[in-house]
PDB file of C-alpha atoms in Angstrom:
ATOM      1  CA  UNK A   1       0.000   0.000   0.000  1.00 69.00           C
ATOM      2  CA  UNK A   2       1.562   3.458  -0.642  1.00 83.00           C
ATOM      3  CA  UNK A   3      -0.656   5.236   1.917  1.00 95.00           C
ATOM      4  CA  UNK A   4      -1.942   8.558   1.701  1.00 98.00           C
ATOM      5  CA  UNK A   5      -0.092  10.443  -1.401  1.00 98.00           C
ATOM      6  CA  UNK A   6      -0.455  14.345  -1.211  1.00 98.00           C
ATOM      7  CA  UNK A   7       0.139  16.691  -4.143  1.00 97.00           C
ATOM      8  CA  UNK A   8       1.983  18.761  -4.824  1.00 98.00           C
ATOM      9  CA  UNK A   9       4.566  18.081  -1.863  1.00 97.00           C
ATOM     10  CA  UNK A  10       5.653  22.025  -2.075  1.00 98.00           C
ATOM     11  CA  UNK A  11       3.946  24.661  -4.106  1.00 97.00           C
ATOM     12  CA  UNK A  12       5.202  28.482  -4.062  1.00 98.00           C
ATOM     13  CA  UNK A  13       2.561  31.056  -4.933  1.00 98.00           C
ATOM     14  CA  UNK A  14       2.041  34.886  -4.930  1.00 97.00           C
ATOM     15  CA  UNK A  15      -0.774  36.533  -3.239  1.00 97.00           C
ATOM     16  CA  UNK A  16      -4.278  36.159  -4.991  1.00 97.00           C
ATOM     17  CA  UNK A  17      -3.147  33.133  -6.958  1.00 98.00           C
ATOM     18  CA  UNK A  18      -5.666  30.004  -6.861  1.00 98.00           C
ATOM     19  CA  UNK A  19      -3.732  26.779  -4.905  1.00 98.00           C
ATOM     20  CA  UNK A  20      -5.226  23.029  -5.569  1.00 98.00           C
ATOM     21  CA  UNK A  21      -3.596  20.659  -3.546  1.00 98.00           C
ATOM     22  CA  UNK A  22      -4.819  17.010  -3.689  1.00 98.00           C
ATOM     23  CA  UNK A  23      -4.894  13.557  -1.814  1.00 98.00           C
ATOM     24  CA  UNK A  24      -5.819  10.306  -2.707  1.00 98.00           C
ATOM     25  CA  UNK A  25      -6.530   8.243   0.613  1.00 97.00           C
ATOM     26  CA  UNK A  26      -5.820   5.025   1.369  1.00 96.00           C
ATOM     27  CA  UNK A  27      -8.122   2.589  -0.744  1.00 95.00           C
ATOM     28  CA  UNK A  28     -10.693   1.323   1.581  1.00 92.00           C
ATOM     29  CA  UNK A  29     -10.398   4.192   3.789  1.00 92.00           C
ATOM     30  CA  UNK A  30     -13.998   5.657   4.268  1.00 91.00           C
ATOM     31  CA  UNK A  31     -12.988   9.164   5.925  1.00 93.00           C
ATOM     32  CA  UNK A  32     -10.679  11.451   4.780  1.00 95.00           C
ATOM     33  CA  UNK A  33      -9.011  14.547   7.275  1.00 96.00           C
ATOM     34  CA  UNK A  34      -7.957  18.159   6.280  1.00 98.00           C
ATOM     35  CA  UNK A  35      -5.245  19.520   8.729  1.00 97.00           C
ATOM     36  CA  UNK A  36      -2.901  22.599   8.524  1.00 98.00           C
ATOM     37  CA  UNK A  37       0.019  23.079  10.457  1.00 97.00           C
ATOM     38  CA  UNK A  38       2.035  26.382  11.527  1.00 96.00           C
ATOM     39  CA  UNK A  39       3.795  26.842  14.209  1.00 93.00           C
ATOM     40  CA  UNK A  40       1.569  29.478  15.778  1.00 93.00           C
ATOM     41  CA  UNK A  41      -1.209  27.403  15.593  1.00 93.00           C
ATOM     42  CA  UNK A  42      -0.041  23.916  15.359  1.00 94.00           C
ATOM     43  CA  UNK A  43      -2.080  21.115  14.009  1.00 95.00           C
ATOM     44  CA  UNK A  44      -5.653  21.954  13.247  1.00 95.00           C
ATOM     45  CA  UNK A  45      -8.410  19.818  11.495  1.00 95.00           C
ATOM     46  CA  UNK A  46     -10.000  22.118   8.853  1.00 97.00           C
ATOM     47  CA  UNK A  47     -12.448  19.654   7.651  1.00 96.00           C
ATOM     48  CA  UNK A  48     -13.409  15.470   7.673  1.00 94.00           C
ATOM     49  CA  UNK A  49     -15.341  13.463   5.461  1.00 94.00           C
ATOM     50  CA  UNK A  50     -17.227  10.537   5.931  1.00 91.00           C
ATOM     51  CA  UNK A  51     -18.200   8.195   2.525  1.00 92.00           C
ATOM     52  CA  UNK A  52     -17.232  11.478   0.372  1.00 94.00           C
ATOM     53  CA  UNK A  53     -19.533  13.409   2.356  1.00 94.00           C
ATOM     54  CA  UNK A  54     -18.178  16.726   4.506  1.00 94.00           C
ATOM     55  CA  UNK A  55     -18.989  15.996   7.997  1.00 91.00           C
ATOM     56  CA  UNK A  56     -17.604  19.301   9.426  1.00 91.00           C
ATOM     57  CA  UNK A  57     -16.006  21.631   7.811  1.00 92.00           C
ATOM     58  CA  UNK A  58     -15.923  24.086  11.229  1.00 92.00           C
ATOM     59  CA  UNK A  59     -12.135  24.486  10.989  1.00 92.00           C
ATOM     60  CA  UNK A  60     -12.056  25.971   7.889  1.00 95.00           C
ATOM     61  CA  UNK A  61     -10.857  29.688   8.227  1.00 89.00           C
ATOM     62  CA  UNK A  62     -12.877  31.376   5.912  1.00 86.00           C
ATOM     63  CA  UNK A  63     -14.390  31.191   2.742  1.00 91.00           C
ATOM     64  CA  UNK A  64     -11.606  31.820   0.767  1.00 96.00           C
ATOM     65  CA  UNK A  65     -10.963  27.796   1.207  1.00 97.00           C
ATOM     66  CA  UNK A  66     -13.070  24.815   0.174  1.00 97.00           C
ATOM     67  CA  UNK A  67     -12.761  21.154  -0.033  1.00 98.00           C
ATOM     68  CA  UNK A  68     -14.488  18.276  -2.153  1.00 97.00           C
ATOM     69  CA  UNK A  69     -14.078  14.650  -2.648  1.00 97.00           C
ATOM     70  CA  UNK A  70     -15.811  13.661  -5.587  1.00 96.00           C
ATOM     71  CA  UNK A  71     -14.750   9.720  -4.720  1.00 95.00           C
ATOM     72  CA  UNK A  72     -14.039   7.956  -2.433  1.00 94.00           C
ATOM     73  CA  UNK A  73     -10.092   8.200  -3.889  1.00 96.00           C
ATOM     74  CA  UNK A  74      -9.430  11.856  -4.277  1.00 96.00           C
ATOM     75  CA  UNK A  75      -9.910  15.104  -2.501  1.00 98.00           C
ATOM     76  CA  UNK A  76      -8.802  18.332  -3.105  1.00 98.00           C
ATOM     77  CA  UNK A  77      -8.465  21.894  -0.744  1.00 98.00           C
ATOM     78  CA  UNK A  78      -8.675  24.416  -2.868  1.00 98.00           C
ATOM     79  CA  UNK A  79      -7.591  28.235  -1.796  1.00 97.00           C
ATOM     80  CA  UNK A  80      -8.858  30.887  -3.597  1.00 97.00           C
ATOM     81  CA  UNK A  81      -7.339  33.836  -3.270  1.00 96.00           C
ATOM     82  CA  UNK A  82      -4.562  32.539  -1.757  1.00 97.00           C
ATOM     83  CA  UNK A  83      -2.700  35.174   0.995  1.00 97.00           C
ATOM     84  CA  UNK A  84       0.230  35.126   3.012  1.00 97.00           C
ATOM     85  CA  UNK A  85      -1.181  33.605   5.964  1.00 96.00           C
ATOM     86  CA  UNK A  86      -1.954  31.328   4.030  1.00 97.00           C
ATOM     87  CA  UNK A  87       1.576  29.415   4.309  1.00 98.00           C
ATOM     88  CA  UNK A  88       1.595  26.205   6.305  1.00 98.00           C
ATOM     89  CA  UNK A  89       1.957  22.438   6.109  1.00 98.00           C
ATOM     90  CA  UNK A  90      -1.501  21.003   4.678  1.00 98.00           C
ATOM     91  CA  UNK A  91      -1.710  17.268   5.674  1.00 98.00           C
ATOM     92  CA  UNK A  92      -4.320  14.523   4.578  1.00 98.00           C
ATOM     93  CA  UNK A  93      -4.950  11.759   6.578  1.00 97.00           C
ATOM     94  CA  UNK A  94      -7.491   8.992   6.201  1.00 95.00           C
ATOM     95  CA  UNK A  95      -9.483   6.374   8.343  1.00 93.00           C
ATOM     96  CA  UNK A  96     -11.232   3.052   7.743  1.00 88.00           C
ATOM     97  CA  UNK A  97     -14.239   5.550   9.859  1.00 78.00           C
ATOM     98  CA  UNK A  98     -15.441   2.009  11.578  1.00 77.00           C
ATOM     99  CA  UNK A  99     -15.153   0.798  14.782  1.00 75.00           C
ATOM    100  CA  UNK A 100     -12.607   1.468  17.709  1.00 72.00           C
ATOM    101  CA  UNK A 101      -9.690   0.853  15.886  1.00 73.00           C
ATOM    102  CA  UNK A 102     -10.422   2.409  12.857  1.00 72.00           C
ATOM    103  CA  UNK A 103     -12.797   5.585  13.318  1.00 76.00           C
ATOM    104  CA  UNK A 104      -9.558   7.519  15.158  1.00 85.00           C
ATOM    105  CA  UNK A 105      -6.553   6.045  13.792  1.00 90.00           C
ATOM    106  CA  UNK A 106      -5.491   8.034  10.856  1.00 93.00           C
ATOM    107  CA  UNK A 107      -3.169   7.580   8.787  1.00 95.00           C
ATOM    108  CA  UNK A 108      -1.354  11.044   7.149  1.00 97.00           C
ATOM    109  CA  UNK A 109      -0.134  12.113   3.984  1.00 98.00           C
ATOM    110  CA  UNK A 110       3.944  13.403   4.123  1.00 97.00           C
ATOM    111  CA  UNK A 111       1.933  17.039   3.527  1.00 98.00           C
ATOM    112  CA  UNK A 112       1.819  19.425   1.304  1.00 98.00           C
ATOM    113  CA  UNK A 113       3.974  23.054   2.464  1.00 98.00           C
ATOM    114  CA  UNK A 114       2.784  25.857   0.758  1.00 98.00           C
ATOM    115  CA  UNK A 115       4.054  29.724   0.877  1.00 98.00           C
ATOM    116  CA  UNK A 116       2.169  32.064  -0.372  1.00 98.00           C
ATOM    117  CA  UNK A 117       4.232  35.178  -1.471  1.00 97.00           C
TER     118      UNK A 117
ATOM    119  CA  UNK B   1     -13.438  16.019  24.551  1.00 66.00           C
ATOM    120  CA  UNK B   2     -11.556  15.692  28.021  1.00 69.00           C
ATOM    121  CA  UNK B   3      -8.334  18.137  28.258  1.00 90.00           C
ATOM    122  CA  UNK B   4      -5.231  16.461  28.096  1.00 95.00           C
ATOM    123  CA  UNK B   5      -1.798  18.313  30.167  1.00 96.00           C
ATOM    124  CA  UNK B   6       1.584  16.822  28.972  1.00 97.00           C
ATOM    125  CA  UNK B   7       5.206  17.983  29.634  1.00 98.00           C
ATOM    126  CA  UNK B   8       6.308  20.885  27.089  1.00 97.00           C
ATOM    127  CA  UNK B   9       9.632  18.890  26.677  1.00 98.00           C
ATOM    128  CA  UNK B  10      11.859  15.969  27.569  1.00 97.00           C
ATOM    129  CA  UNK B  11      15.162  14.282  27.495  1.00 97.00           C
ATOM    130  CA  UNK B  12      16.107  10.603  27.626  1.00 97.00           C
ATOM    131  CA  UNK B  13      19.195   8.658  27.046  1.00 97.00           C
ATOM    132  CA  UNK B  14      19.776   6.562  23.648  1.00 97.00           C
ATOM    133  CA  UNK B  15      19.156   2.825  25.030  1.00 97.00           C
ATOM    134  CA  UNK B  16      16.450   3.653  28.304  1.00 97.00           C
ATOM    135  CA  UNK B  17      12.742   3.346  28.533  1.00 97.00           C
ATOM    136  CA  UNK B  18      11.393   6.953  27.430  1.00 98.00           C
ATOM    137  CA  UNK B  19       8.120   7.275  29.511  1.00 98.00           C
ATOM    138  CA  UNK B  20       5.706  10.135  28.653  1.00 98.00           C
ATOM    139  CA  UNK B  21       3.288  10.978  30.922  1.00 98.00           C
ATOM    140  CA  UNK B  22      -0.287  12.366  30.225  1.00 98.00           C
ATOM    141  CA  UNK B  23      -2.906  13.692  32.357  1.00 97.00           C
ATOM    142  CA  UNK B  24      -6.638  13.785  31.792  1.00 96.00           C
ATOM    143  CA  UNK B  25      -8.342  14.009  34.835  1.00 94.00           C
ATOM    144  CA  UNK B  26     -11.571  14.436  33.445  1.00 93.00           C
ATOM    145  CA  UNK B  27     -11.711  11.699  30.788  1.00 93.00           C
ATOM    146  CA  UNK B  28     -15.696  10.234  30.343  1.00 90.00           C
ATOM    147  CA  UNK B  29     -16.281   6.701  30.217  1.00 87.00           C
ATOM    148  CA  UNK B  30     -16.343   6.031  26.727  1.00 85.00           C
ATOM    149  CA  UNK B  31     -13.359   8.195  25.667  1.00 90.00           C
ATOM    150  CA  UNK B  32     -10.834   6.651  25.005  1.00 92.00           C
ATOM    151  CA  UNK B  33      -6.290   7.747  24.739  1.00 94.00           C
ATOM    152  CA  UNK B  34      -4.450   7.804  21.508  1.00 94.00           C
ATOM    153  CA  UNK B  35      -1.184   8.662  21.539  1.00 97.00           C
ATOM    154  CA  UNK B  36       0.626   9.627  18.084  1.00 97.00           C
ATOM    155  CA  UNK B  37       3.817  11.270  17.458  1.00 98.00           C
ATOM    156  CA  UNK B  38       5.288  13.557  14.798  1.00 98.00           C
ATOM    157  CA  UNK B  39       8.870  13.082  13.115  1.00 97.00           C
ATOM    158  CA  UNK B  40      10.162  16.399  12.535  1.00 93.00           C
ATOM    159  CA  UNK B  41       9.333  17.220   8.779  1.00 87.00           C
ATOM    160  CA  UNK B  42       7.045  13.963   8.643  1.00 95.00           C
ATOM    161  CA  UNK B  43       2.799  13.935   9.131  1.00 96.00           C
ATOM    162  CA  UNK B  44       1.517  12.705  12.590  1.00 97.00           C
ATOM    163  CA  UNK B  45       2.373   8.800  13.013  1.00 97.00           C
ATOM    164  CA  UNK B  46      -0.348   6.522  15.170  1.00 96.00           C
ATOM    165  CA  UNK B  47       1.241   5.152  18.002  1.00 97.00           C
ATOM    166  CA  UNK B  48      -1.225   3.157  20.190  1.00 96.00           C
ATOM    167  CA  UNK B  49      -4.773   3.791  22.259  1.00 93.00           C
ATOM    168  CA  UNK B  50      -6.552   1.956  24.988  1.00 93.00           C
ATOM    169  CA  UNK B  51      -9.549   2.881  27.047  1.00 92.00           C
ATOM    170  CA  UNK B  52      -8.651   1.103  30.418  1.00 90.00           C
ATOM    171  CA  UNK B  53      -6.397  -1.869  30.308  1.00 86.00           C
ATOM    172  CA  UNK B  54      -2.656  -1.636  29.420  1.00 93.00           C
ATOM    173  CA  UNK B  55      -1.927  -2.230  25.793  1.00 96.00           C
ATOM    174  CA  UNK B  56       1.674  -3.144  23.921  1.00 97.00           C
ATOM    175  CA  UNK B  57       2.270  -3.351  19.929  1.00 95.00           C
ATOM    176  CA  UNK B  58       5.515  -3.156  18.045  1.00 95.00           C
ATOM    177  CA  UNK B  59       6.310   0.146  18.653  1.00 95.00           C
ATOM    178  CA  UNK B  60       5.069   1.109  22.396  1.00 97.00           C
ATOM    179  CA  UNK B  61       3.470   0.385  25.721  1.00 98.00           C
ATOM    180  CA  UNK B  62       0.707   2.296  27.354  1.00 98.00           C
ATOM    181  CA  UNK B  63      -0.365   2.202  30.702  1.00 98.00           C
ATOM    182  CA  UNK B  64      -3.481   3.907  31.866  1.00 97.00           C
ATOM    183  CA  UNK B  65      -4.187   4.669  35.592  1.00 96.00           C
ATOM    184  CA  UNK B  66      -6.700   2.870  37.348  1.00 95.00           C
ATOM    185  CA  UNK B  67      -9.019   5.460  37.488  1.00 95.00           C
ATOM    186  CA  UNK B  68      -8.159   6.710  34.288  1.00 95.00           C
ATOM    187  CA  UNK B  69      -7.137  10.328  34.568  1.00 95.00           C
ATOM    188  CA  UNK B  70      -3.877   9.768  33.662  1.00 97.00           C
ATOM    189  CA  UNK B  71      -1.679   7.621  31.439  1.00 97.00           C
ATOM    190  CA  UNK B  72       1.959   6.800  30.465  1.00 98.00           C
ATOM    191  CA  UNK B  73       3.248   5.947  26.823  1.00 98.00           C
ATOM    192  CA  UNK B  74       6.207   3.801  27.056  1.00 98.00           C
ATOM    193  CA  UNK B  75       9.386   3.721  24.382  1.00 97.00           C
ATOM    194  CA  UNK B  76      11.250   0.424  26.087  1.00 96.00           C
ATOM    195  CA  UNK B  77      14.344   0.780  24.184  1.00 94.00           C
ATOM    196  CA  UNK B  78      14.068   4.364  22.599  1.00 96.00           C
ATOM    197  CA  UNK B  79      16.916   5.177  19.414  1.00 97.00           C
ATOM    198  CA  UNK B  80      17.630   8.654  18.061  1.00 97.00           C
ATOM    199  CA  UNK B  81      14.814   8.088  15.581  1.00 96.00           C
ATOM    200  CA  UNK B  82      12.043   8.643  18.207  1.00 97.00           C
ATOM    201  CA  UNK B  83      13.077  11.829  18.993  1.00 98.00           C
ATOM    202  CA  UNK B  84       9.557  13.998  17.854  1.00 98.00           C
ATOM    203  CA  UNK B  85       6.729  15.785  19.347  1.00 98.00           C
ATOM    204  CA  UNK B  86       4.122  13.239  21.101  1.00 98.00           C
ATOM    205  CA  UNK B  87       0.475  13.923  21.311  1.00 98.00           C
ATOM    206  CA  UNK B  88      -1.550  12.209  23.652  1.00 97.00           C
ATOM    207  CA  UNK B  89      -5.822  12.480  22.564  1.00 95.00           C
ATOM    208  CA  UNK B  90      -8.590  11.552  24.351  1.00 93.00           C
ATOM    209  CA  UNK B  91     -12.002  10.841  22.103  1.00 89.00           C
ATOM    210  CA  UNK B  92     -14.859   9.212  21.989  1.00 84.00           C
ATOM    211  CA  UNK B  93     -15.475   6.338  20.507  1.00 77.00           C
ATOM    212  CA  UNK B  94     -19.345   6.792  19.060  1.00 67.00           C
ATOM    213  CA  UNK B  95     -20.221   3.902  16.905  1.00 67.00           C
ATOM    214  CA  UNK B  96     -20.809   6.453  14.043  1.00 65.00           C
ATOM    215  CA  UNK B  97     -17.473   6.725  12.343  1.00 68.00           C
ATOM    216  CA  UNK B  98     -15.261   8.831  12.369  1.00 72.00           C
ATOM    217  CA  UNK B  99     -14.939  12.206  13.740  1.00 75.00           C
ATOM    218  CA  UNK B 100     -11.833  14.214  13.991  1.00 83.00           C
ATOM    219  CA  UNK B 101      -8.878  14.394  16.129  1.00 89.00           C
ATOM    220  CA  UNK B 102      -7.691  17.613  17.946  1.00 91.00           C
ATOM    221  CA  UNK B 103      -3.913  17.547  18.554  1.00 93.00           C
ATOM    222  CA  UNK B 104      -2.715  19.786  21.277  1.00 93.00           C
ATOM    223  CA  UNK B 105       1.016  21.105  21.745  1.00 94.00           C
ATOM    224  CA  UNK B 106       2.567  17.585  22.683  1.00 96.00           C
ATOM    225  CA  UNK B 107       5.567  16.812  24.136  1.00 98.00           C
ATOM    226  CA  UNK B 108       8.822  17.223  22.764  1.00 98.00           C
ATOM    227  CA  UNK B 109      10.606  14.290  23.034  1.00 98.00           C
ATOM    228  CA  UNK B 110      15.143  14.480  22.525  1.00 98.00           C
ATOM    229  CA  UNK B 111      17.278  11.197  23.049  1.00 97.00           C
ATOM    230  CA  UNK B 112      20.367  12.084  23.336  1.00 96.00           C
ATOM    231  CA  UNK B 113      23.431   9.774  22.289  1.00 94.00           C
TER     232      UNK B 113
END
């Protein structure tokens, strides 16, 4: 298995420019995880779905972002405009989604780090 | 989801047990203590998680108190690769899937040579 792949692994930008990053989760995997990492802020979960469906999309910052999965082996988090603050690590992690063992063990993408010029 | 306190930072010697301790006094019955870390550079790694007995795998131990407010992941024979950050979560477990981890601060885990 080649676990989660993200794309692109680093993308450089200027301000106002559209960014498409993309994952394809594990096959199998029925939920799929948004995070973003800084270091101000550390690791936080922008949005999950469950069987291609958003669950809760509370964490993301504003509407600026967006997220779909058309499958159940690709998602993308789209930016648009892009700024600044902006720049961060974007992982994607997946799940199984069922039982105890598999709803909250996720398994992450090597993340995509984007800076936004 | 119950709060979880860990140590900003620690050291331990190439060779010894690392033991990283967690506390999460007010953890509910059905919530249950992952612990995963993150290589630097690398996306979060699972680890292990238990909701009241000890459990071991191939990579850790993790003892959970009695009454369950605090825990201790255990490296037995930790190498200069697990030096990282280590999160310890507490979560629910449902029965409906899924639903999102929140990773605090962590600890900062160094072996030193």
């Amino acid at each position: 298995d080649a676990g989660v792949i993200q794309s692109p692994r680093h993308e450089v930008t200027e301000m106002g420019q559209e960014v498409t990053l993309r994952c394809k989760p594990i096959s199998g995997h029925n939920s799929l995880f948004w995070y973003r990492q800084t270091m101000m802020r550390g690791l936080e979960l922008l949005i999950y779905f469950n069987n291609n469906v958003p669950i809760d999309d509370s964490g993301m910052p504003e509407d600026r972002f967006s997220a779909k999965m058309p499958n159940a082996s690709f998602s993308t988090l789209k930016i648009q405009p892009s700024e600044p603050r902006d720049s961060a690590v974007y992982f994607c992690a997946s799940s199984t989604g069922q039982g105890v063992s598999g709803a909250n063990v996720l398994t992450f993408g090597a993340g995509s780090r984007l800076t936004v010029l | 989801d119950a709060k979880t306190t860990q140590p900003t930072s620690m050291d331990c010697a190439e060779g010894r047990a690392a033991n990283l301790p967690c506390n999460h006094s007010t953890i509910s019955g059905n919530e249950y203590v992952y612990w995963y870390r993150q290589i630097h550079s690398q996306g979060p790694q699972y680890i292990i998680h238990g909701l009241k007995n000890n459990e071991t795998n191939e990579m850790a131990s993790l003892i959970i108190t009695e009454d369950r407010k605090s825990s201790t992941l255990i490296l037995p024979h930790a190498t200069l690769r697990d030096t990282a950050v280590y999160y310890c979560i507490v979560r629910p477990y449902s029965g409906g899937g899924a639903d999102g981890l929140t990773f605090g601060k962590g600890t900062h885990l160094i072996i030193q040579p």
